mmCIF file of N, CA and C in Angstrom:
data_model
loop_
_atom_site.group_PDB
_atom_site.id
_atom_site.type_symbol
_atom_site.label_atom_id
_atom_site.label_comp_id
_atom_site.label_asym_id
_atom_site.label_seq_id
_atom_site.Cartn_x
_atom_site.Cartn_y
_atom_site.Cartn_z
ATOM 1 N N UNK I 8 6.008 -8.787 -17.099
ATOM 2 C CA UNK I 8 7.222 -8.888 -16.335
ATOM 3 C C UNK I 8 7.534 -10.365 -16.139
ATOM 4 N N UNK I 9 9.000 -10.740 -16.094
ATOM 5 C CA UNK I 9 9.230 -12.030 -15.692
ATOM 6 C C UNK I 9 10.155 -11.896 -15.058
ATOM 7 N N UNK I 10 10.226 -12.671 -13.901
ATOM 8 C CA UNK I 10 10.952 -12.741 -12.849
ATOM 9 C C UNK I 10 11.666 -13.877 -12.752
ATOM 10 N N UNK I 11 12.482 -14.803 -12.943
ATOM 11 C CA UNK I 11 13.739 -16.046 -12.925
ATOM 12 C C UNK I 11 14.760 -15.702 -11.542
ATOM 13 N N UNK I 12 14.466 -16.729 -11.173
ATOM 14 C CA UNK I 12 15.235 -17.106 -9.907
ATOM 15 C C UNK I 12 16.628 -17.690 -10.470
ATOM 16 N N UNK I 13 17.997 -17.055 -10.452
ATOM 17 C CA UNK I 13 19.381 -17.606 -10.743
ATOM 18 C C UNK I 13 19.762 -18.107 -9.920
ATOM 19 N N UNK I 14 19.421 -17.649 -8.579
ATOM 20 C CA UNK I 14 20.683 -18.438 -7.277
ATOM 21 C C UNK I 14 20.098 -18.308 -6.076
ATOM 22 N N UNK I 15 20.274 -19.565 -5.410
ATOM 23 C CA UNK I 15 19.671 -19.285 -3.786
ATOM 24 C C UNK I 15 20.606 -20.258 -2.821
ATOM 25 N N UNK I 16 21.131 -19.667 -2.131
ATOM 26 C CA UNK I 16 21.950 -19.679 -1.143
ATOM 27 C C UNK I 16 21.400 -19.762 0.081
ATOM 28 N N UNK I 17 21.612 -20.925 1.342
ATOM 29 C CA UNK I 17 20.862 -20.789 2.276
ATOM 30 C C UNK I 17 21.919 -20.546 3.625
ATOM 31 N N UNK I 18 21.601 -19.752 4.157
ATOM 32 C CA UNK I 18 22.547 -19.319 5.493
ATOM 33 C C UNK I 18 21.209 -19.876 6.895
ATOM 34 N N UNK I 19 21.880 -19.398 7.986
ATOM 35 C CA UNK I 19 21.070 -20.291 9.738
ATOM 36 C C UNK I 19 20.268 -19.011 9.477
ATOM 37 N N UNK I 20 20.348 -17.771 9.416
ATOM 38 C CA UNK I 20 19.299 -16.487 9.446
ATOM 39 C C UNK I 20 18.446 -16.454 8.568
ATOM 40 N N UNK I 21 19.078 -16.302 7.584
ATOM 41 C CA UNK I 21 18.449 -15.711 5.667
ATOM 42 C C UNK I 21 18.644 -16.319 5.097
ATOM 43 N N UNK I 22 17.694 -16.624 3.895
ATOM 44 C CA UNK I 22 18.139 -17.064 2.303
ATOM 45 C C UNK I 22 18.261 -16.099 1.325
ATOM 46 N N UNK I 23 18.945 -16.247 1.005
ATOM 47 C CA UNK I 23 19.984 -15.008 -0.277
ATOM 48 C C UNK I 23 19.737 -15.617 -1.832
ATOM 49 N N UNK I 24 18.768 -14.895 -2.285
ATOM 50 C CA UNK I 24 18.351 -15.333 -3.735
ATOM 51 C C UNK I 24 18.976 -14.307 -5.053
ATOM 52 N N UNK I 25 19.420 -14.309 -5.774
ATOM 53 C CA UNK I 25 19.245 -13.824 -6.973
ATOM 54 C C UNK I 25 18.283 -13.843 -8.145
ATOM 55 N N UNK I 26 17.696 -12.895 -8.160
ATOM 56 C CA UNK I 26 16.500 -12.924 -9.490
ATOM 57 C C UNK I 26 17.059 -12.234 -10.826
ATOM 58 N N UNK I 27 16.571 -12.490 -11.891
ATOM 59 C CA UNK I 27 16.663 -11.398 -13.049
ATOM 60 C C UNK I 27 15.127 -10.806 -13.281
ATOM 61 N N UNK I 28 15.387 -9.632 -13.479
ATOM 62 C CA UNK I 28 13.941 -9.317 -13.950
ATOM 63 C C UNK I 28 13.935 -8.613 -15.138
ATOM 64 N N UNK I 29 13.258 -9.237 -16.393
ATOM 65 C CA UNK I 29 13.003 -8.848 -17.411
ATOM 66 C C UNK I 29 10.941 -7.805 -17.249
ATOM 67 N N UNK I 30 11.028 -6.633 -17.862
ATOM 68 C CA UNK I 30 9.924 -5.708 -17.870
ATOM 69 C C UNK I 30 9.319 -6.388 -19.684
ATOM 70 N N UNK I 31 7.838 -6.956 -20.056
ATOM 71 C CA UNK I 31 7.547 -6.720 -21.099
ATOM 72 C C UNK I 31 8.500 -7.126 -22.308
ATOM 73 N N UNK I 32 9.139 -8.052 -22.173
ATOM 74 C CA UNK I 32 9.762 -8.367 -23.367
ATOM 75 C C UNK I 32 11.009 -7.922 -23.673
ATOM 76 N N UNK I 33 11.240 -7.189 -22.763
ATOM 77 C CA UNK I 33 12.913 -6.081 -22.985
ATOM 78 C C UNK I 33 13.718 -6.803 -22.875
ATOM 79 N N UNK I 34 14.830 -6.219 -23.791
ATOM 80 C CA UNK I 34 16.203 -7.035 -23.379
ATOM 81 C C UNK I 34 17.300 -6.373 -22.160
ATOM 82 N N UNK I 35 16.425 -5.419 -22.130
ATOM 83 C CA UNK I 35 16.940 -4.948 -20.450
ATOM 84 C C UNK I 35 16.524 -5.950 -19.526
ATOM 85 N N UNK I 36 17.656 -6.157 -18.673
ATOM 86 C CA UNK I 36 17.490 -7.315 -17.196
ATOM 87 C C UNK I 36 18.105 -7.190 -16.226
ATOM 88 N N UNK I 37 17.081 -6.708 -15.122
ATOM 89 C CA UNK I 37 17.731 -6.401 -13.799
ATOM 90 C C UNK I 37 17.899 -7.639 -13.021
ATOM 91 N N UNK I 38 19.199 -7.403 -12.521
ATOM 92 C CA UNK I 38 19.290 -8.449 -11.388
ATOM 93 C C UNK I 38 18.934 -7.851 -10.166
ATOM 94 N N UNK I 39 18.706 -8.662 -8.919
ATOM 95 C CA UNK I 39 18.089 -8.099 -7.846
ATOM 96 C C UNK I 39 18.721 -8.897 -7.140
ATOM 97 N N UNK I 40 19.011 -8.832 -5.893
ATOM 98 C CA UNK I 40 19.337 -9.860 -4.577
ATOM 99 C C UNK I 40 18.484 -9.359 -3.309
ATOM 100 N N UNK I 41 17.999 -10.555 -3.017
ATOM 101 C CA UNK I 41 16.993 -10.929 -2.197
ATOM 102 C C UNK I 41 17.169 -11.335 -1.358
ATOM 103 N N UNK I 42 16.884 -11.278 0.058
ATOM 104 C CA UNK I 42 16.999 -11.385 1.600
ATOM 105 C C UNK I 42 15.952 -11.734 1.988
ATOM 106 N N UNK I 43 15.885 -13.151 2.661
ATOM 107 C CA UNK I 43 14.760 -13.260 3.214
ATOM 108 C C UNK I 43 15.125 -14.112 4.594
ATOM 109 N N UNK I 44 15.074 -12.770 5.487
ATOM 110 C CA UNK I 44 14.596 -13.285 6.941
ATOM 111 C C UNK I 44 14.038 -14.423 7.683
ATOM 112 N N UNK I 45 14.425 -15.495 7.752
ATOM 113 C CA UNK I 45 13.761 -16.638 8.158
ATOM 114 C C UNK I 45 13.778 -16.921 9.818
ATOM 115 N N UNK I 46 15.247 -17.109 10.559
ATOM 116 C CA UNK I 46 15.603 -17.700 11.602
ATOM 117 C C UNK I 46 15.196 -16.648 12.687
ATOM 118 N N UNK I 47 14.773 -15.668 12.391
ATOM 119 C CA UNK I 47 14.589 -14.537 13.438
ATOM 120 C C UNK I 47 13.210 -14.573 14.395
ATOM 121 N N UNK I 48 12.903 -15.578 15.101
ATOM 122 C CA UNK I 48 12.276 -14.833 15.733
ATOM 123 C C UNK I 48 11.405 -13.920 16.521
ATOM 124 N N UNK I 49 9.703 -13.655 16.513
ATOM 125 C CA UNK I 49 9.697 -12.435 16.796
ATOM 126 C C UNK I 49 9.506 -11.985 18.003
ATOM 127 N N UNK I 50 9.926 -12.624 19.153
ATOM 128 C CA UNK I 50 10.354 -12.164 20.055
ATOM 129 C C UNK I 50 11.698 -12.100 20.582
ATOM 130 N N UNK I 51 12.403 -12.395 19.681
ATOM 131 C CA UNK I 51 14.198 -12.997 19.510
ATOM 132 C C UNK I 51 15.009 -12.086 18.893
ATOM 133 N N UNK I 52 16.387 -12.753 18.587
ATOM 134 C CA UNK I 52 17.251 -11.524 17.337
ATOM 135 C C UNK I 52 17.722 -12.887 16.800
ATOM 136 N N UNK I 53 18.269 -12.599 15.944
ATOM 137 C CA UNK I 53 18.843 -13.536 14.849
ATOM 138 C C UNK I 53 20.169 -13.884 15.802
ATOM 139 N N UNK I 54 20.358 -15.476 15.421
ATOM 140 C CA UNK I 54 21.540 -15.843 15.826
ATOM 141 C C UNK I 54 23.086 -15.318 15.902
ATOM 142 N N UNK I 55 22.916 -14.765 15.053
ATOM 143 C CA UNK I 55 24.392 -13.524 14.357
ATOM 144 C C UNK I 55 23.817 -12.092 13.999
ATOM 145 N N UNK I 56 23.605 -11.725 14.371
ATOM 146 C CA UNK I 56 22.979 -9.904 13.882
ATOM 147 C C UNK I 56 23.754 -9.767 13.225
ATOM 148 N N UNK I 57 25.339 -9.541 14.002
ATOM 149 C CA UNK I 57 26.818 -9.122 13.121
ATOM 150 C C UNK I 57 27.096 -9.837 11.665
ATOM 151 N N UNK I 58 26.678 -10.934 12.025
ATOM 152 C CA UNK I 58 27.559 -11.679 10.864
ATOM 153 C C UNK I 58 26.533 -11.775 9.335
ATOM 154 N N UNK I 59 25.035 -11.478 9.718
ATOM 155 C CA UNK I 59 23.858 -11.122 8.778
ATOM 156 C C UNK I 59 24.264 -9.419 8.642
ATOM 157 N N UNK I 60 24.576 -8.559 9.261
ATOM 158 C CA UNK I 60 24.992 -6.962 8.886
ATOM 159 C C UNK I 60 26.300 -7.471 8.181
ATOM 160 N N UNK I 61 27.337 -7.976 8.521
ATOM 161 C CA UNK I 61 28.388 -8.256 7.333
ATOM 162 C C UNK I 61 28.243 -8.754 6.115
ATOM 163 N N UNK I 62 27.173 -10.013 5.727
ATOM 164 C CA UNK I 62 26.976 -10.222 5.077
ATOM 165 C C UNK I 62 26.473 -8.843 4.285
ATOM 166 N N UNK I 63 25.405 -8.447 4.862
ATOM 167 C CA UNK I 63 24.776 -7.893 3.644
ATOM 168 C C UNK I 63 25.378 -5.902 2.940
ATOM 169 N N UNK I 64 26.488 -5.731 4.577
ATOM 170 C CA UNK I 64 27.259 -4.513 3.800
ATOM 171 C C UNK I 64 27.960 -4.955 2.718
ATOM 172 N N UNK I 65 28.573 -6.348 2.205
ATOM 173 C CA UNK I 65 28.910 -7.235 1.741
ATOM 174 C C UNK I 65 28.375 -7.237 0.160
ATOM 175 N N UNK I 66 27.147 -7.511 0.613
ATOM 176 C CA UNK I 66 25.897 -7.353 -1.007
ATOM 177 C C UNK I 66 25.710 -6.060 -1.025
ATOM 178 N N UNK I 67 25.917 -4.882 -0.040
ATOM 179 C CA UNK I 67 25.766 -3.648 -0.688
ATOM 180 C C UNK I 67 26.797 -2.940 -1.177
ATOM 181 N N UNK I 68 28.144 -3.403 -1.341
ATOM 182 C CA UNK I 68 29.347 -3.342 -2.062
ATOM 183 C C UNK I 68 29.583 -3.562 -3.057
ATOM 184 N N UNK I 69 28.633 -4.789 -3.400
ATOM 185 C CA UNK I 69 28.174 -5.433 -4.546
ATOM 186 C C UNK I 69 27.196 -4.892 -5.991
ATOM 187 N N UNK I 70 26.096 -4.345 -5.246
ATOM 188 C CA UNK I 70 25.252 -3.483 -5.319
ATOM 189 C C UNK I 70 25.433 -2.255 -6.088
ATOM 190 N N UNK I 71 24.597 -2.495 -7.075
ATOM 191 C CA UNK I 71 24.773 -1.152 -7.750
ATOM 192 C C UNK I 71 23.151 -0.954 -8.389
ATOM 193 N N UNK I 72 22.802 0.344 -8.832
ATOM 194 C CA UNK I 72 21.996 0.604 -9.047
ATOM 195 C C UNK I 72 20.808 0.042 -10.164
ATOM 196 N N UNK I 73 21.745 -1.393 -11.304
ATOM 197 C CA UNK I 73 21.388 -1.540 -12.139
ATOM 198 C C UNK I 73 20.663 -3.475 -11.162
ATOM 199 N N UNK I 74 21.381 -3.693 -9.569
ATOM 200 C CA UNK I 74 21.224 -4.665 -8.818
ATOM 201 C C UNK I 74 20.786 -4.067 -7.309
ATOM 202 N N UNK I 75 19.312 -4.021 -7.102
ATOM 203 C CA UNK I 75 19.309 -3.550 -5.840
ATOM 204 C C UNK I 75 18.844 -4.529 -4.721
ATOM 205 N N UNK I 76 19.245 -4.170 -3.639
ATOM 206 C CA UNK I 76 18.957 -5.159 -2.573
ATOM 207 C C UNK I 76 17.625 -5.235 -2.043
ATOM 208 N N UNK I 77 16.614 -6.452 -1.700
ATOM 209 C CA UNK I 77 15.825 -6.229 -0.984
ATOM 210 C C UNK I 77 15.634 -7.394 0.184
ATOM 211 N N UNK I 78 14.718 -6.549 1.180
ATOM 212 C CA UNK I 78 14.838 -7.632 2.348
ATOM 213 C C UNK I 78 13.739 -7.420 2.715
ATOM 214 N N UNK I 79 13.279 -8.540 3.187
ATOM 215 C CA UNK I 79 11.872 -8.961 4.203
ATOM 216 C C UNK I 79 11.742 -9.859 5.003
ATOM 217 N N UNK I 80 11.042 -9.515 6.195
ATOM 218 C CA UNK I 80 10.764 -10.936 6.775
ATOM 219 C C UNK I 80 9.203 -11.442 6.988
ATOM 220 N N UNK I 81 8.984 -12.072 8.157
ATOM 221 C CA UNK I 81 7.312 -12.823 7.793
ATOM 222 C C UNK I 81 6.624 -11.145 7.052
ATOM 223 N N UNK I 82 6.554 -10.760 7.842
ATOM 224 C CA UNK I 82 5.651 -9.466 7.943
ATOM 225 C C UNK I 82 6.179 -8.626 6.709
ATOM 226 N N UNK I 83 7.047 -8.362 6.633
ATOM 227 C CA UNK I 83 7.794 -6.838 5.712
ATOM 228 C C UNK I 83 8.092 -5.857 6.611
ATOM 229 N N UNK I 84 7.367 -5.762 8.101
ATOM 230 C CA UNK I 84 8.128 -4.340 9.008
ATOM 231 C C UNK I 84 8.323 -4.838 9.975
ATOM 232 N N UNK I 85 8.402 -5.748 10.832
ATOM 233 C CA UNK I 85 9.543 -5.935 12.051
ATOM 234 C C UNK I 85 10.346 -6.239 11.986
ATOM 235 N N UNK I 86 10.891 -7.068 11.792
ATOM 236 C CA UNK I 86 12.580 -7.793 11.626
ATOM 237 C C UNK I 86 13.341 -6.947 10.443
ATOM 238 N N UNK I 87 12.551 -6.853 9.448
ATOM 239 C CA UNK I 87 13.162 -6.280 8.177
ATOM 240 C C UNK I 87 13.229 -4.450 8.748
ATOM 241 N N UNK I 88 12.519 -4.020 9.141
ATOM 242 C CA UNK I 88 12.645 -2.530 9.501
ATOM 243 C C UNK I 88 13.838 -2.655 10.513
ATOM 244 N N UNK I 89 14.194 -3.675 11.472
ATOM 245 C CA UNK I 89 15.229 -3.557 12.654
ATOM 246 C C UNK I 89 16.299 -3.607 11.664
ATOM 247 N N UNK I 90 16.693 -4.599 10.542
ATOM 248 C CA UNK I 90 17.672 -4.615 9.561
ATOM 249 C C UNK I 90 17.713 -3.261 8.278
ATOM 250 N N UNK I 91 17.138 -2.703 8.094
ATOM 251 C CA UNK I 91 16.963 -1.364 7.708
ATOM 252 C C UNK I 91 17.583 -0.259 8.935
ATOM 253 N N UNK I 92 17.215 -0.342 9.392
ATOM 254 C CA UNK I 92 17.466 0.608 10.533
ATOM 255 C C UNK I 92 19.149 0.786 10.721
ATOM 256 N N UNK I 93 19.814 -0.487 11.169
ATOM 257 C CA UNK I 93 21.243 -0.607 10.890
ATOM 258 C C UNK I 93 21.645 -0.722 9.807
ATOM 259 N N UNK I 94 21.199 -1.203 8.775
ATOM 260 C CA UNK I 94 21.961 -0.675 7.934
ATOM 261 C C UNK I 94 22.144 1.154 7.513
ATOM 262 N N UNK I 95 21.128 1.561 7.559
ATOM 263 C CA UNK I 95 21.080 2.494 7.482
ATOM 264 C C UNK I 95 21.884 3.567 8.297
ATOM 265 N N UNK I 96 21.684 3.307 9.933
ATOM 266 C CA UNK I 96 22.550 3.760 11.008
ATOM 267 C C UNK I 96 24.269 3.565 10.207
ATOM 268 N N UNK I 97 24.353 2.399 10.041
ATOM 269 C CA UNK I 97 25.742 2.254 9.429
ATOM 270 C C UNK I 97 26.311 3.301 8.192
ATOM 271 N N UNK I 98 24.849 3.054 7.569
ATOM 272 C CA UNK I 98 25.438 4.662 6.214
ATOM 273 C C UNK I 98 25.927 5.850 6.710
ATOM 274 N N UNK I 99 25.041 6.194 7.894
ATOM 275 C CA UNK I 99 24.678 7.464 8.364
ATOM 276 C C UNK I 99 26.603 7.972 8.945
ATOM 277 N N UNK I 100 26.582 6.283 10.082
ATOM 278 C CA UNK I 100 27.926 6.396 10.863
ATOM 279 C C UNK I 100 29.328 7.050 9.549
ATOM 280 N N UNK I 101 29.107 6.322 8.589
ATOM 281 C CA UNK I 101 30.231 6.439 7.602
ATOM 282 C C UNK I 101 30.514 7.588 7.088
ATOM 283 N N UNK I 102 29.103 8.186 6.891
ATOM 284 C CA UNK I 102 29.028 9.888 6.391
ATOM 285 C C UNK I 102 29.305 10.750 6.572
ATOM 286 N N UNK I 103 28.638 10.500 8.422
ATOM 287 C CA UNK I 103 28.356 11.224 8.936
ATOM 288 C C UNK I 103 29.723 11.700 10.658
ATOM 289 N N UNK I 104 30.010 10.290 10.982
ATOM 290 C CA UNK I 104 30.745 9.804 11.881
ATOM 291 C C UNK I 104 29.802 9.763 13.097
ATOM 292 N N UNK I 105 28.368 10.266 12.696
ATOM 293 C CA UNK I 105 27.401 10.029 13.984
ATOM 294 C C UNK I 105 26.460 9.272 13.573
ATOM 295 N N UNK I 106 25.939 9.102 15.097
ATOM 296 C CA UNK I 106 24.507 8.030 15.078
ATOM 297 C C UNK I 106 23.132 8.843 15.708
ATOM 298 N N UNK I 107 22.602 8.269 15.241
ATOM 299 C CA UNK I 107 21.130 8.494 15.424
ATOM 300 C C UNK I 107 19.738 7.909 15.600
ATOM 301 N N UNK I 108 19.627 7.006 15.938
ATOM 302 C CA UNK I 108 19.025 5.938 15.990
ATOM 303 C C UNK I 108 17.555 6.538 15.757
ATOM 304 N N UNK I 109 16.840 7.213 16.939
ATOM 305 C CA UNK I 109 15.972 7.500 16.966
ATOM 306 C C UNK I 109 15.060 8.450 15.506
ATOM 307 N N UNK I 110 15.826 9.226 15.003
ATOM 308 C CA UNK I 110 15.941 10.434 13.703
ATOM 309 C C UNK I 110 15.409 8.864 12.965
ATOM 310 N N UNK I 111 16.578 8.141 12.485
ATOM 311 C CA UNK I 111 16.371 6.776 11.826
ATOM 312 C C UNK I 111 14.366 6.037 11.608
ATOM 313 N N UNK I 112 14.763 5.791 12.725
ATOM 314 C CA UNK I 112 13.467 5.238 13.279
ATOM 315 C C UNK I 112 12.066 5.948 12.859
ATOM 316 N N UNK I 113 12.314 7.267 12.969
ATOM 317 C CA UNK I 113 10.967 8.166 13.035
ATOM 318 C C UNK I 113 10.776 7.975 11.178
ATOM 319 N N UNK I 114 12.114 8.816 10.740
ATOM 320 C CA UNK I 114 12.143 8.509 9.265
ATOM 321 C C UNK I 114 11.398 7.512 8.912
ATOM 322 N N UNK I 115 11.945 6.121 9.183
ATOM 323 C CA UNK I 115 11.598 4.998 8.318
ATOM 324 C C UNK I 115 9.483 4.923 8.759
ATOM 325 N N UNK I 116 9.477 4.758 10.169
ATOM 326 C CA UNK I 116 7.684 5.112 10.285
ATOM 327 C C UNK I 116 7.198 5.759 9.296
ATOM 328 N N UNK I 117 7.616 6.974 9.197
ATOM 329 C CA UNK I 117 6.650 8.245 8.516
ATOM 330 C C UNK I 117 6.828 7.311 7.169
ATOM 331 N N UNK I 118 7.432 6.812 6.629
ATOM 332 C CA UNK I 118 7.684 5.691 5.456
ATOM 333 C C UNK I 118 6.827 4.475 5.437
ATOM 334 N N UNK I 119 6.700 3.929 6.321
ATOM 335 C CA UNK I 119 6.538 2.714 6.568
ATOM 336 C C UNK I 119 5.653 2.491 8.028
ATOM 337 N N UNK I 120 3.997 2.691 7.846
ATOM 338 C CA UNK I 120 3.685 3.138 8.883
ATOM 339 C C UNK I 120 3.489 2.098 10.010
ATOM 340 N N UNK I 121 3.948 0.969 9.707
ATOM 341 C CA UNK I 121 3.666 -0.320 10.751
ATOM 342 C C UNK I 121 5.193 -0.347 11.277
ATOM 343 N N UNK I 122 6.188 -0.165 10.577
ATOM 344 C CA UNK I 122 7.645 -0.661 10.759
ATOM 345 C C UNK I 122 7.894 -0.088 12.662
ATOM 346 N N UNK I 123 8.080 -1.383 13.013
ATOM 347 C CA UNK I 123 8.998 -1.067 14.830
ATOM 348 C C UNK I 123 7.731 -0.712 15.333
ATOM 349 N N UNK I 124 6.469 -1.127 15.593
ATOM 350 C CA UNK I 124 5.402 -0.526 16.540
ATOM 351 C C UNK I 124 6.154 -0.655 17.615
ATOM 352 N N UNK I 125 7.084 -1.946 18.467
ATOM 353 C CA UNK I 125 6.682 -1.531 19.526
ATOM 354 C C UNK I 125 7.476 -0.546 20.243
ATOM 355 N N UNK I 126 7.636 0.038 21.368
ATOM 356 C CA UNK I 126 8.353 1.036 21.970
ATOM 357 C C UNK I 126 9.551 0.790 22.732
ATOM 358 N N UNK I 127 11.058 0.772 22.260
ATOM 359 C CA UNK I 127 12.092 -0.189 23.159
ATOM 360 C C UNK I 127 12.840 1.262 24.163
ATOM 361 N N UNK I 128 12.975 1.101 25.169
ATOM 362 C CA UNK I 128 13.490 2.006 26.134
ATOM 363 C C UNK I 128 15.160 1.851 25.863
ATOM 364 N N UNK I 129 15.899 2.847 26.470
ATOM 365 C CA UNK I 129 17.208 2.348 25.795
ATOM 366 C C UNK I 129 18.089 3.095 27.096
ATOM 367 N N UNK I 130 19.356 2.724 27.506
ATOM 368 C CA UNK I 130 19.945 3.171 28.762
ATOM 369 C C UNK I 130 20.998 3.348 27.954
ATOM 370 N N UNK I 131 21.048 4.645 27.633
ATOM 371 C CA UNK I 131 22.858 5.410 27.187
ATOM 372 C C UNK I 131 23.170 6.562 28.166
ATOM 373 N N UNK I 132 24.421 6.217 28.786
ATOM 374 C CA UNK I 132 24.803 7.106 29.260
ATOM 375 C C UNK I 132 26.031 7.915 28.469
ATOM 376 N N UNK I 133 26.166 9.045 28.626
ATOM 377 C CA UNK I 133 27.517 9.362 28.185
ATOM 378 C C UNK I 133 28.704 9.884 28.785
ATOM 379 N N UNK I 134 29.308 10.435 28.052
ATOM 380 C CA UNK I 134 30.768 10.904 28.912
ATOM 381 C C UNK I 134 31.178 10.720 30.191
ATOM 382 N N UNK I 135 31.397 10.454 31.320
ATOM 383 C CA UNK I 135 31.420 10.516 32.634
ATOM 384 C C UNK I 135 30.200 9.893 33.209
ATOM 385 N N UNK I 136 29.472 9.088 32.843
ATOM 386 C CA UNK I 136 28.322 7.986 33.227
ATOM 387 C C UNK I 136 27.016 8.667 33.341
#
């Protein structure tokens, strides 16, 4: 496998790389775009949550199956599982017109068995308070 770095872009949150990846000699070559979590954190949120979720619904517009997105931060499951999570919530919202946060969450664990250890309490009220 060879992996070539085409482009890296540096934002205050993330650096946004482009790779090609050639398998064994093929003249098949995937491109990939790469997210990497830097400014976050880990007792913090990123300076822009919004404007890092725009960006990257942005690259998933972009995105197609032959270019897939990936993201990480120090670790691979805290910061990057909280950015999974919304994005994902966001698919769900579009589909679905609902949210789910928690469904989300459990999913991605049973996946990913370190992602979000810790336990965040959450105050929603609805309709009439």
């Amino acid at each position: 496998m060879t992996v070539t770095c085409i482009a890296t872009e540096q934002n205050s949150d993330y650096v946004k790389r482009t790779f090609d990846v050639t398998l064994n000699n093929s003249a098949n070559v995937i491109s990939v775009t790469h997210l990497q979590l830097e400014d976050w954190l880990p007792k913090g949120s990123p300076q822009s949550l919004i404007r890092l979720i725009t960006d990257a619904h942005k690259l998933q517009e972009e995105a197609n199956v032959e270019k897939p997105l990936v993201v990480h931060c120090i670790n691979g499951f805290g910061r990057s599982g909280v950015f999974v999570t919304v994005q994902s919530e966001i698919e769900r919202i579009r589909a679905t017109g609902l949210v789910d946060i928690f469904a989300t969450v459990k999913k991605l664990r049973n996946e990913h068995q370190h992602m979000m250890k810790k336990k965040v309490g959450t105050n929603c009220k609805g309709p009439g308070g």
